[in-house]
Short mmCIF file of C-alpha atoms in Angstrom, two decimals:
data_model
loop_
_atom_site.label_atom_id
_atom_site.label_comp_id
_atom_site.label_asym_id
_atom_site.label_seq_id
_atom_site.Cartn_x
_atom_site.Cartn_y
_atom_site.Cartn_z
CA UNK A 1186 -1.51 -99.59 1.64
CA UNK A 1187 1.61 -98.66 4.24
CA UNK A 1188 2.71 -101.22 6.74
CA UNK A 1189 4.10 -99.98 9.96
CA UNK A 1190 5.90 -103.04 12.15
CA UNK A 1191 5.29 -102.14 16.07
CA UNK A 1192 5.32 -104.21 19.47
CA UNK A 1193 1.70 -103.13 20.40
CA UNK A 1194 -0.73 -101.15 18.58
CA UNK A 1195 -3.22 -99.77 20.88
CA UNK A 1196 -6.53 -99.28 19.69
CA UNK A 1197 -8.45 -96.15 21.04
CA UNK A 1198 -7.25 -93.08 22.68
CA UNK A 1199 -8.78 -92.69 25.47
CA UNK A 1200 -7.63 -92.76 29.43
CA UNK A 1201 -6.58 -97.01 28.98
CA UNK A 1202 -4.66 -96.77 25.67
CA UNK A 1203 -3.25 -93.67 26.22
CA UNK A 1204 -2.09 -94.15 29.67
CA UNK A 1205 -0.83 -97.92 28.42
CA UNK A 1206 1.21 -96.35 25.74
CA UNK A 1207 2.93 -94.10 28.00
CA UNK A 1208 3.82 -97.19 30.57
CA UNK A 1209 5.09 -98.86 27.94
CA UNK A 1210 7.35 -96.29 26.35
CA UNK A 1211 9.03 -96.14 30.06
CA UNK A 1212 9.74 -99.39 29.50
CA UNK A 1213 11.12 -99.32 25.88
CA UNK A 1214 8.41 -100.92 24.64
CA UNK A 1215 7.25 -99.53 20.66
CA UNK A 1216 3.73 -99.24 20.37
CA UNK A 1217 1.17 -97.31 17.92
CA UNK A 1218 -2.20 -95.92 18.57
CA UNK A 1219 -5.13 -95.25 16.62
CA UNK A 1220 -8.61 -93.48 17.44
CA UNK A 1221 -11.35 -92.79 15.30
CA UNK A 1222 -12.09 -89.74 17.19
CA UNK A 1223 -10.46 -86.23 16.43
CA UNK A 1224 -7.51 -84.79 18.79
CA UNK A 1225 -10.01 -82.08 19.34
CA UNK A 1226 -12.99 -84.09 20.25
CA UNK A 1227 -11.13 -86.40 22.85
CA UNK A 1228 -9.86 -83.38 24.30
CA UNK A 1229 -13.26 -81.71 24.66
CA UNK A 1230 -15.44 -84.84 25.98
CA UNK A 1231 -16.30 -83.63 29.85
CA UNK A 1232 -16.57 -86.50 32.02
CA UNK A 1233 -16.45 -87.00 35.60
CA UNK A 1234 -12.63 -87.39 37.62
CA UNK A 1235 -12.99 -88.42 40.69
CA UNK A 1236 -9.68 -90.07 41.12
CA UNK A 1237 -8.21 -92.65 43.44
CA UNK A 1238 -5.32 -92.45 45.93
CA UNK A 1239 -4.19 -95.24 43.15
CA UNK A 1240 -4.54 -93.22 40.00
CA UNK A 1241 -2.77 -90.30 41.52
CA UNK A 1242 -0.09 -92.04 42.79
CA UNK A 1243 0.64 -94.08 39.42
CA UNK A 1244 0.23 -90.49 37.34
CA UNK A 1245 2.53 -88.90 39.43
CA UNK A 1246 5.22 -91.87 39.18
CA UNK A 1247 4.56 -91.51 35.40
CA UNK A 1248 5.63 -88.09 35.07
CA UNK A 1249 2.16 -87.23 34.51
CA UNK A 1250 1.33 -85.66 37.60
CA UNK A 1251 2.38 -82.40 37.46
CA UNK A 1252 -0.84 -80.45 36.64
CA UNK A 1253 -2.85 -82.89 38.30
CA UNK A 1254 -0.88 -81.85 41.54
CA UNK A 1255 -1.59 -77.90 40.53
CA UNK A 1256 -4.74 -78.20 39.67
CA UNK A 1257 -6.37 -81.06 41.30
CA UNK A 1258 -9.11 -80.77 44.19
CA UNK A 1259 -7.64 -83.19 47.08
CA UNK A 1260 -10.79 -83.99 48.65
CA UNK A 1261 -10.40 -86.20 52.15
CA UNK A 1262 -14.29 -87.03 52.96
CA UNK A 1263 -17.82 -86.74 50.90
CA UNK A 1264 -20.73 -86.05 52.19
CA UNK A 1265 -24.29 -88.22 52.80
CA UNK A 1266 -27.59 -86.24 52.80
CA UNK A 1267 -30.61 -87.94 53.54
CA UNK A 1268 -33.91 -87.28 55.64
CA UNK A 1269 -32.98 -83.39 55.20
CA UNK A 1270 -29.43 -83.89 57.40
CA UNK A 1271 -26.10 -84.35 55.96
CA UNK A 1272 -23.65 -86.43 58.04
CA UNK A 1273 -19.75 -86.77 56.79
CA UNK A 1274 -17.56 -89.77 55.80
CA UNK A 1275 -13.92 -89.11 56.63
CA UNK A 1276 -12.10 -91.01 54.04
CA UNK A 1277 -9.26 -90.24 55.25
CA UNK A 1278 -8.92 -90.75 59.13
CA UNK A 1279 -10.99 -94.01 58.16
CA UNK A 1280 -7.94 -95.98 55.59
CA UNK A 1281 -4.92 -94.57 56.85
CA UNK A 1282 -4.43 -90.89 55.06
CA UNK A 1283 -5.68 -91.73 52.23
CA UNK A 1284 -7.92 -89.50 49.83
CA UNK A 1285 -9.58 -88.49 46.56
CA UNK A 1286 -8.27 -86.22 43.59
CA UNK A 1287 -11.13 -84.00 41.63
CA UNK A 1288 -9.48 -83.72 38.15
CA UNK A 1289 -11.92 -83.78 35.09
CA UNK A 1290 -11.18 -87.26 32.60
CA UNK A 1291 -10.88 -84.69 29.73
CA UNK A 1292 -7.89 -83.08 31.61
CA UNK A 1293 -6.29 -86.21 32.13
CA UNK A 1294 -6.80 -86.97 28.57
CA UNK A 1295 -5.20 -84.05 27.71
CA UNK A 1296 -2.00 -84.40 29.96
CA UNK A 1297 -1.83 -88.48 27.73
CA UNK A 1298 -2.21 -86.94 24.54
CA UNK A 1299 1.18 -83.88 25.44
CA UNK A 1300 2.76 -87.04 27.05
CA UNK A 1301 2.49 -89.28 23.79
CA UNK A 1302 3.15 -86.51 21.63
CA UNK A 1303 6.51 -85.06 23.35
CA UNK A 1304 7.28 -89.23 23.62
CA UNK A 1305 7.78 -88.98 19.35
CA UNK A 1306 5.63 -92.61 18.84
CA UNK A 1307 2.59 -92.32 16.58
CA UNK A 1308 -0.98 -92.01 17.58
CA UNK A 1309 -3.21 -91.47 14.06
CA UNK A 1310 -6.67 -89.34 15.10
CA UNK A 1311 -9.74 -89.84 12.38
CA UNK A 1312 -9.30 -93.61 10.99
CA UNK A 1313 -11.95 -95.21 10.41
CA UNK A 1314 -13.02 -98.94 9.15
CA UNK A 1315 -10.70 -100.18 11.68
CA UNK A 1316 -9.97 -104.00 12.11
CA UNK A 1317 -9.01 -106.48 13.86
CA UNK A 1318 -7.06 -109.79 12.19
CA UNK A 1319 -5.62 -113.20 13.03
CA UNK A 1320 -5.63 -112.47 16.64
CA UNK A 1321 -5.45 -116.07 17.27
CA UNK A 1322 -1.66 -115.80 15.69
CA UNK A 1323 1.40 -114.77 17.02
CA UNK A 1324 1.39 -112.16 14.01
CA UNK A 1325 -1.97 -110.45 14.51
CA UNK A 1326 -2.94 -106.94 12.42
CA UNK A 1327 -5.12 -103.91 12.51
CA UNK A 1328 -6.22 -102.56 9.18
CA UNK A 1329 -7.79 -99.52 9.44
CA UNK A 1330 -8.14 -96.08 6.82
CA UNK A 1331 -6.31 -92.93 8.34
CA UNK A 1332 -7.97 -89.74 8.24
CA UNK A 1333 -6.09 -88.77 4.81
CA UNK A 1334 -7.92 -91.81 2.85
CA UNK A 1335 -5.25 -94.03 2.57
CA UNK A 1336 -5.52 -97.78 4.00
CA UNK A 1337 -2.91 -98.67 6.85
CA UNK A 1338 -2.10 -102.17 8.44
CA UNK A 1339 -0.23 -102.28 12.03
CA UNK A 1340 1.94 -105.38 12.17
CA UNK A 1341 2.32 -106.03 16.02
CA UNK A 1342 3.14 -108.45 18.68
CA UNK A 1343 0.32 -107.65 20.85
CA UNK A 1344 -3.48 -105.90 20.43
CA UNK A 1345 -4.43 -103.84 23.46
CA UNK A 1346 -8.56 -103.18 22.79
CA UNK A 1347 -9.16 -99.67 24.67
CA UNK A 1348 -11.45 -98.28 22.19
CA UNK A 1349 -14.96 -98.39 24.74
CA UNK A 1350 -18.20 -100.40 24.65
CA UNK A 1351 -18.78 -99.12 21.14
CA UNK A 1352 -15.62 -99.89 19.85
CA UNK A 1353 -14.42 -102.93 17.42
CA UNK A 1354 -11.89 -104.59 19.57
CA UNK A 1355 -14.47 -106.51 22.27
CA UNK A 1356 -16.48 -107.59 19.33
CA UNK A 1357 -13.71 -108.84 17.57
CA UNK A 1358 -13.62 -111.83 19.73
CA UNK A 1359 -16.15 -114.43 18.41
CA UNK A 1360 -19.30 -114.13 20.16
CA UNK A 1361 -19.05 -117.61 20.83
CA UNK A 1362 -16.49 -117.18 23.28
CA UNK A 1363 -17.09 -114.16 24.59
CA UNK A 1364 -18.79 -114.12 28.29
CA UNK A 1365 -20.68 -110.82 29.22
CA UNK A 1366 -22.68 -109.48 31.88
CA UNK A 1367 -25.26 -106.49 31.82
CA UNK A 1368 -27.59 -104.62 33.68
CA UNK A 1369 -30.05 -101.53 32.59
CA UNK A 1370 -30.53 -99.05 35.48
CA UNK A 1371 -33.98 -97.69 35.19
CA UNK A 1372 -33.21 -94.02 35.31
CA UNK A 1373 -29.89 -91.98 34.20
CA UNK A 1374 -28.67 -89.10 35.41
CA UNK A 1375 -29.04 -85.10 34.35
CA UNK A 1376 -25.96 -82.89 34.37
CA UNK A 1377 -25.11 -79.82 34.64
CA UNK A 1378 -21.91 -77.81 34.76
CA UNK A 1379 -22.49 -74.30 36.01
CA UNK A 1380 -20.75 -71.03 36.56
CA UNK A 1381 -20.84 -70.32 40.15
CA UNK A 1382 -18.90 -70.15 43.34
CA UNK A 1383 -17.94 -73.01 45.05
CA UNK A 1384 -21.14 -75.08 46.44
CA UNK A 1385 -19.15 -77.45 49.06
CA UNK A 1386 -15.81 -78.39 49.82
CA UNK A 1387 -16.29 -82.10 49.42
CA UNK A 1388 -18.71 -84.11 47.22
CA UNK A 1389 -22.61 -84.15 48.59
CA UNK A 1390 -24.47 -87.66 47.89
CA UNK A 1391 -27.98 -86.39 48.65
CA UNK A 1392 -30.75 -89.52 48.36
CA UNK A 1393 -34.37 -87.66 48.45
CA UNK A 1394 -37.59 -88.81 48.04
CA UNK A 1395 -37.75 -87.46 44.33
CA UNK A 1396 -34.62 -88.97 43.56
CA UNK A 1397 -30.99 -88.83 43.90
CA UNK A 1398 -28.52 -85.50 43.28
CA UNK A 1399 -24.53 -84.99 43.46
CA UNK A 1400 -23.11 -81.86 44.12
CA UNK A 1401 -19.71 -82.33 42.97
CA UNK A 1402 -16.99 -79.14 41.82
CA UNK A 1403 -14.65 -78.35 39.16
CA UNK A 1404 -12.90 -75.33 40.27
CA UNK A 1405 -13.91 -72.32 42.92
CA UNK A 1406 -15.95 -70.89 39.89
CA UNK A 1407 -17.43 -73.60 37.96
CA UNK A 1408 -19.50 -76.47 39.87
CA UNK A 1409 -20.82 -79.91 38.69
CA UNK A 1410 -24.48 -80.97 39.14
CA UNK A 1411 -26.41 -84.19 38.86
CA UNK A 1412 -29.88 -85.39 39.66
CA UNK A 1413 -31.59 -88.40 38.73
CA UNK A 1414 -33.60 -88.33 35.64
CA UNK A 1415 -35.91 -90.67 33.58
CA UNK A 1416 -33.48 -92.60 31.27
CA UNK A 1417 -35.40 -91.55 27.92
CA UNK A 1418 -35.61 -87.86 29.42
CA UNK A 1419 -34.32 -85.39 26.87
CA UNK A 1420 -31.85 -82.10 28.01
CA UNK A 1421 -34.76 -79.77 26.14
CA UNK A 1422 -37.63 -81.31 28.69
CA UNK A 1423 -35.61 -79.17 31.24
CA UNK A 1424 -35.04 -75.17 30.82
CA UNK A 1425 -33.07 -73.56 33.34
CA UNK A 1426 -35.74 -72.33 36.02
CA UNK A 1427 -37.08 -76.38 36.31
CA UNK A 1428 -33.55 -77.44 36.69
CA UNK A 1429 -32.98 -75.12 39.78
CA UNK A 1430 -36.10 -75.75 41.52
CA UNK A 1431 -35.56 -79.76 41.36
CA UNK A 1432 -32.04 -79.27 42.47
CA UNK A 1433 -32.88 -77.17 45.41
CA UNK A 1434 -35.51 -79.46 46.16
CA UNK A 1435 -33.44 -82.25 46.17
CA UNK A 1436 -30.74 -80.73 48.43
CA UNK A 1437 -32.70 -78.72 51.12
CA UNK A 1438 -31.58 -79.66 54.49
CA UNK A 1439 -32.56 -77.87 57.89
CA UNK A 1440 -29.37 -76.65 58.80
CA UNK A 1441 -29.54 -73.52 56.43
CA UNK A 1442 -27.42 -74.91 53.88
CA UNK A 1443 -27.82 -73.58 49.93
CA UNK A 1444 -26.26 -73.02 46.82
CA UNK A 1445 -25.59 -70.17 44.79
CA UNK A 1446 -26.98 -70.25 40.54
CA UNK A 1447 -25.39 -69.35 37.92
CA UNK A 1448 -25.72 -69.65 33.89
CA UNK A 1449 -25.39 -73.30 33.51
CA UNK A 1450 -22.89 -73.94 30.26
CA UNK A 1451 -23.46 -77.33 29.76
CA UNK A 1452 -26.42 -79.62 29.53
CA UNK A 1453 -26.55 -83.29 29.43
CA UNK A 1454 -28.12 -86.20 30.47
CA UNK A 1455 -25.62 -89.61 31.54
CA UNK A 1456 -26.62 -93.39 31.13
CA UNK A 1457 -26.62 -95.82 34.00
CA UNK A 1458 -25.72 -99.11 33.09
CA UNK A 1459 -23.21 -102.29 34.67
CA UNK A 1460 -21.72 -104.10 31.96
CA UNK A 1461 -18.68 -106.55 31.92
CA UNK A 1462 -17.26 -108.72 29.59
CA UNK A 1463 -15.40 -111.61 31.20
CA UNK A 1464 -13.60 -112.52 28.27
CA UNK A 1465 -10.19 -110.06 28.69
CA UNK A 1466 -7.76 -112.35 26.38
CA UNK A 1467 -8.43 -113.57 23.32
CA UNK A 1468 -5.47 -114.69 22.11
CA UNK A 1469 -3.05 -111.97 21.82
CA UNK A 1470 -5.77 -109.23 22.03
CA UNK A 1471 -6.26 -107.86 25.68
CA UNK A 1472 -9.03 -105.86 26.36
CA UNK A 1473 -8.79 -102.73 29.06
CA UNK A 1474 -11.20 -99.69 30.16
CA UNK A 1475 -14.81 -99.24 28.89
CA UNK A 1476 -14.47 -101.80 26.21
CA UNK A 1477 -14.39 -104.72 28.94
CA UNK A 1478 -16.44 -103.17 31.87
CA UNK A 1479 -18.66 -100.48 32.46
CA UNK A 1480 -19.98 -99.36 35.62
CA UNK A 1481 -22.48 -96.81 37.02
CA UNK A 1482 -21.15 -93.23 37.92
CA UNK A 1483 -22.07 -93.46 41.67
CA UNK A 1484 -19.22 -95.27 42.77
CA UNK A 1485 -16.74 -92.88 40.90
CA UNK A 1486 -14.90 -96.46 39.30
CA UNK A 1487 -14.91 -96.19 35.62
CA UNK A 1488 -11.32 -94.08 35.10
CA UNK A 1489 -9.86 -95.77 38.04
CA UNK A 1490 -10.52 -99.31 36.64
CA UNK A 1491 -9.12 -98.31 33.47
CA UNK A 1492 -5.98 -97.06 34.78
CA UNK A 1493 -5.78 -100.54 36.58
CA UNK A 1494 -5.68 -102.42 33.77
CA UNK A 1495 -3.84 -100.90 32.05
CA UNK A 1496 -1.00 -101.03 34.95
CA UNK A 1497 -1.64 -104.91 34.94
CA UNK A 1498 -1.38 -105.06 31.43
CA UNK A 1499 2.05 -103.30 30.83
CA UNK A 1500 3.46 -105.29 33.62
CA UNK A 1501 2.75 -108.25 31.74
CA UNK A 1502 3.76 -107.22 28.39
CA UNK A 1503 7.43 -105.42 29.77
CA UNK A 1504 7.96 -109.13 31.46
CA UNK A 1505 7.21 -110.53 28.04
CA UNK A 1506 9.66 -108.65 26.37
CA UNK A 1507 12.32 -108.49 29.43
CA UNK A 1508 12.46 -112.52 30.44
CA UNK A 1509 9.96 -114.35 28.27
CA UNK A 1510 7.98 -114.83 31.41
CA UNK A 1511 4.05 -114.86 30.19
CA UNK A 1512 2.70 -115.56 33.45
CA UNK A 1513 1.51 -111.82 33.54
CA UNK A 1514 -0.25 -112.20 30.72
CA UNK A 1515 -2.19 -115.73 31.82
CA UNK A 1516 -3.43 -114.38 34.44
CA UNK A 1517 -4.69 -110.87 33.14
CA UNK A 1518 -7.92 -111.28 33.05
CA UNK A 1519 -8.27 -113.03 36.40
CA UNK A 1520 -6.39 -110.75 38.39
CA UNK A 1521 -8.36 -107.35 36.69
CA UNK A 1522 -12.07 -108.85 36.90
CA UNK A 1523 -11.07 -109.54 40.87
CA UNK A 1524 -11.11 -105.24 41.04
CA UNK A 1525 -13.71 -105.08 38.45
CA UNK A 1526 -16.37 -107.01 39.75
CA UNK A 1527 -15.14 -105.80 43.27
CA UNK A 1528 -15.83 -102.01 41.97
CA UNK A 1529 -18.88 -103.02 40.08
CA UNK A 1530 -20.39 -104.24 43.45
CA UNK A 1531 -19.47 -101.07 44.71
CA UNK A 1532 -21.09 -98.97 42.33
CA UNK A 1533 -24.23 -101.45 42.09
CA UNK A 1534 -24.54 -100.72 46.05
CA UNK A 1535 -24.35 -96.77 46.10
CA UNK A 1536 -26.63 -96.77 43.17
CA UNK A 1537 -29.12 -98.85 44.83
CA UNK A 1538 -28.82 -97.03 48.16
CA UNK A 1539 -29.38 -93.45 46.43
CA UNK A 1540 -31.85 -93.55 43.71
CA UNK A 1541 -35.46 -93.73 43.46
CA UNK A 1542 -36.47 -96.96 41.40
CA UNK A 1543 -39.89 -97.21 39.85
CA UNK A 1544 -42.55 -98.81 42.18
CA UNK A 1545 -40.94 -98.12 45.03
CA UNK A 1546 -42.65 -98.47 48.15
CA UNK A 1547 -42.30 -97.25 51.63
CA UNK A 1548 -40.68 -100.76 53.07
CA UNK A 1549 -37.73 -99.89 50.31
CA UNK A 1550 -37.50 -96.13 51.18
CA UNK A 1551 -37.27 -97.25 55.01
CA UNK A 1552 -34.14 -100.02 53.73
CA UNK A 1553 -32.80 -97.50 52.21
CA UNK A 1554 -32.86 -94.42 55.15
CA UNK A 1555 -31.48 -97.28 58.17
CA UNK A 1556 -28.69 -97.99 55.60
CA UNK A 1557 -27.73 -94.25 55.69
CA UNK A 1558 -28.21 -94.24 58.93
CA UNK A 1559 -25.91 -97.03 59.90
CA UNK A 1560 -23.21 -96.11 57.90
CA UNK A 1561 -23.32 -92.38 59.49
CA UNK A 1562 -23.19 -94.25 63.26
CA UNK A 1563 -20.55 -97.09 62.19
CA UNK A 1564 -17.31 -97.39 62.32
CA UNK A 1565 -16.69 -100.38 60.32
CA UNK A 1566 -19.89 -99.44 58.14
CA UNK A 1567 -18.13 -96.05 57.14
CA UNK A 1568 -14.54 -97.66 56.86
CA UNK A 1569 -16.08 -100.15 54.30
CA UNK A 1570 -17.30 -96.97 52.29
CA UNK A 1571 -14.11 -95.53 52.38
CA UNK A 1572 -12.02 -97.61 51.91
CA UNK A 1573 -13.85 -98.99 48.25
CA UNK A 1574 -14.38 -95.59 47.24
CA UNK A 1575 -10.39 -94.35 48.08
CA UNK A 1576 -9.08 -97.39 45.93
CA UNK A 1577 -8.26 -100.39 47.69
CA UNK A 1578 -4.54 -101.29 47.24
CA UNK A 1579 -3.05 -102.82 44.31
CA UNK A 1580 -2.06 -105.49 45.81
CA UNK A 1581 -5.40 -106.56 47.01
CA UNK A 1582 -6.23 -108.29 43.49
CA UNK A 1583 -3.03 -110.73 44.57
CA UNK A 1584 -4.12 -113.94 46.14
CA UNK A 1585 -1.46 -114.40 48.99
CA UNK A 1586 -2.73 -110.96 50.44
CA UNK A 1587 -6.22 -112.02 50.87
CA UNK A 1588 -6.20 -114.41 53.97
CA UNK A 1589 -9.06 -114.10 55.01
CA UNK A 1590 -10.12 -113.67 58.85
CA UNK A 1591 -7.92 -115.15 61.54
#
């Protein structure tokens, strides 16, 4: 068995420990990170980027921003179709400039991984058998069996848990003390990424009577598409022709407006579920990303929460190191479930507001069409929208800059 000494190991290489590893390393902080996942298959998982003026900001004051900059969609409002008329929200004009950054997770991913690599620290791909000991000490360890076969123990300081819902670090804290919140959405959501020209300049929300669809973009020549599906649907239930007709059903409007086909290249269908677990800290583990919180596409939050906590989190641990100070640390888990359950209300609402739920009935189609309705006629409706789904400052999590109405 080898033995390698390091401040942090990070557990999971996805956007949270990869993006923590490369905060840290700016602030000459060691740290090693494991993944039981290939290089290759992190690389080549497509997920959704719709990222924050937040994100952005801290990837470009990372040094991570440069392809995100030349490749990015800036988008400055989205679109709401209902009731066969689509009205638009200006994010921008409505919080001050801000705006959104279409940049696909697996592209971020792949801008961490060149990042940690060119940074020299290790990150070992294919372990397995990974875990987590004596997290209760001030010595804690993470066993785990590289890709090669041989068994490996991390000595750290700290144990940042970034490894997902499925990973080993959140249930590595003793169920006992572990608090956790979840809810099932009835229905998930069927994707499609498609080679065609460009279907909108700006994201499309469309809530129809059949059920909710997203048309979202990639580049000028290859377009994202989502409508709601049953959750135990399957991707072969739906051959290309059925696909089409439900997604121009779902989008027809009377103002002429269509889409162009194309051959789809990618079929699959997305679960919709709210999940977080309350319990951040256990003792010198620290749990960030999907392995504390998950949260329902529609609001766009999952990568965004990730990337702040893991900004909290380094923060804490370069004060650590710098003065002693631990206060950081304390109060880690307070100060990231403020954004998280902030951003899982979010999502929860736009969800609700969107989608067809079983049973429904004509009073909750009506709720749902004057809700649309008032946040395409009001101000301080539409800023509300906006401003959640922009990012709402750092600093908002911070106690002394929430006081309330005057």
């Amino acid at each position: 068995m080898t033995t390698t000494r390091t401040q942090v190991a990070i557990v999971g290489a996805g956007p949270a420990g990869l993006l923590l590893s490369v905060l840290l390393q700016r602030e000459g902080i060691d740290s090693v990170v494991i993944e039981t996942r290939t290089r290759d298959e992190i690389e080549a998982t497509v997920r959704a980027g719709v990222l924050e003026q937040n994100t952005v900001d801290l990837l470009k004051e990372a040094g991570l921003g440069d392809r995100l900059v030349r490749e990015g969609a800036v988008h400055h409002g989205i679109h709401l179709r209902f009731d066969r008329r689509t009205r638009r929200i200006d994010l921008s004009a409505l919080t001050g400039g801000r705006s959104i950054t279409l940049y696909a997770q697996h592209e971020v991913i792949k801008d961490l991984v060149a990042a940690r690599v060119r940074s020299g620290q290790p990150i070992a791909f294919g372990v397995r058998d990974v875990h987590l000991r004596d997290l209760e000490t001030e010595a804690p360890t993470v066993r785990y069996r590289a890709a090669e076969g041989n068994e490996a123990t991390i000595a750290c300081d700290f144990v940042a848990g970034c490894d997902g819902y499925h990973g080993v670090s959140r249930t590595s804290i003793p169920a006992r003390s572990r608090v956790e919140h979840s809810r099932a959405y009835p229905f998930g959501w069927f994707g499609i990424l498609v080679e065609a020209p460009l279907a909108s300049e700006e994201l499309i929300y469309a809530r129809h009577d059949r059920g909710f669809a997203l048309v979202s973009t990639r580049s000028p020549s290859l377009q994202r598409l989502y409508f709601q599906c049953e959750p135990g649907d399957s991707v072969e239930a739906w051959p290309d022709a059925r696909v089409w007709d439900e997604l121009h059903t779902r989008l027809e409007t009377d103002d002429g407006w269509t889409f162009r086909e194309g051959r789809i290249t990618q079929k699959n269908i997305v679960a919709m579920r709210s999940f977080v677990c309350e319990t951040m800290r256990h003792g010198r583990l620290f749990l960030a990303g999907d392995a504390a919180h998950i949260v329902p596409p529609t609001g766009a939050k999952g990568l965004n929460l990730a990337v702040a906590d893991v900004r909290l989190l380094s923060a804490a641990i370069a004060a650590h190191y710098a003065t002693g100070d631990d206060a950081g640390l304390d109060r880690y888990a307070a100060e990231a479930l403020a954004r998280v359950w902030r951003c899982e209300h979010f999502s929860w609402w736009m969800t609700s507001m969107l989608h067809r739920f079983p049973g429904e009935d004509s009073f909750h189609r009506h709720l749902q069409l004057s809700q649309l309705d008032y946040l395409t006629r009001s101000k301080a409706a539409a800023t509300a929208l906006a401003e959640n789904y922009v990012g709402l400052p750092w600093d908002w999590t911070n106690d002394n800059s929430r006081g309330g109405l005057q």
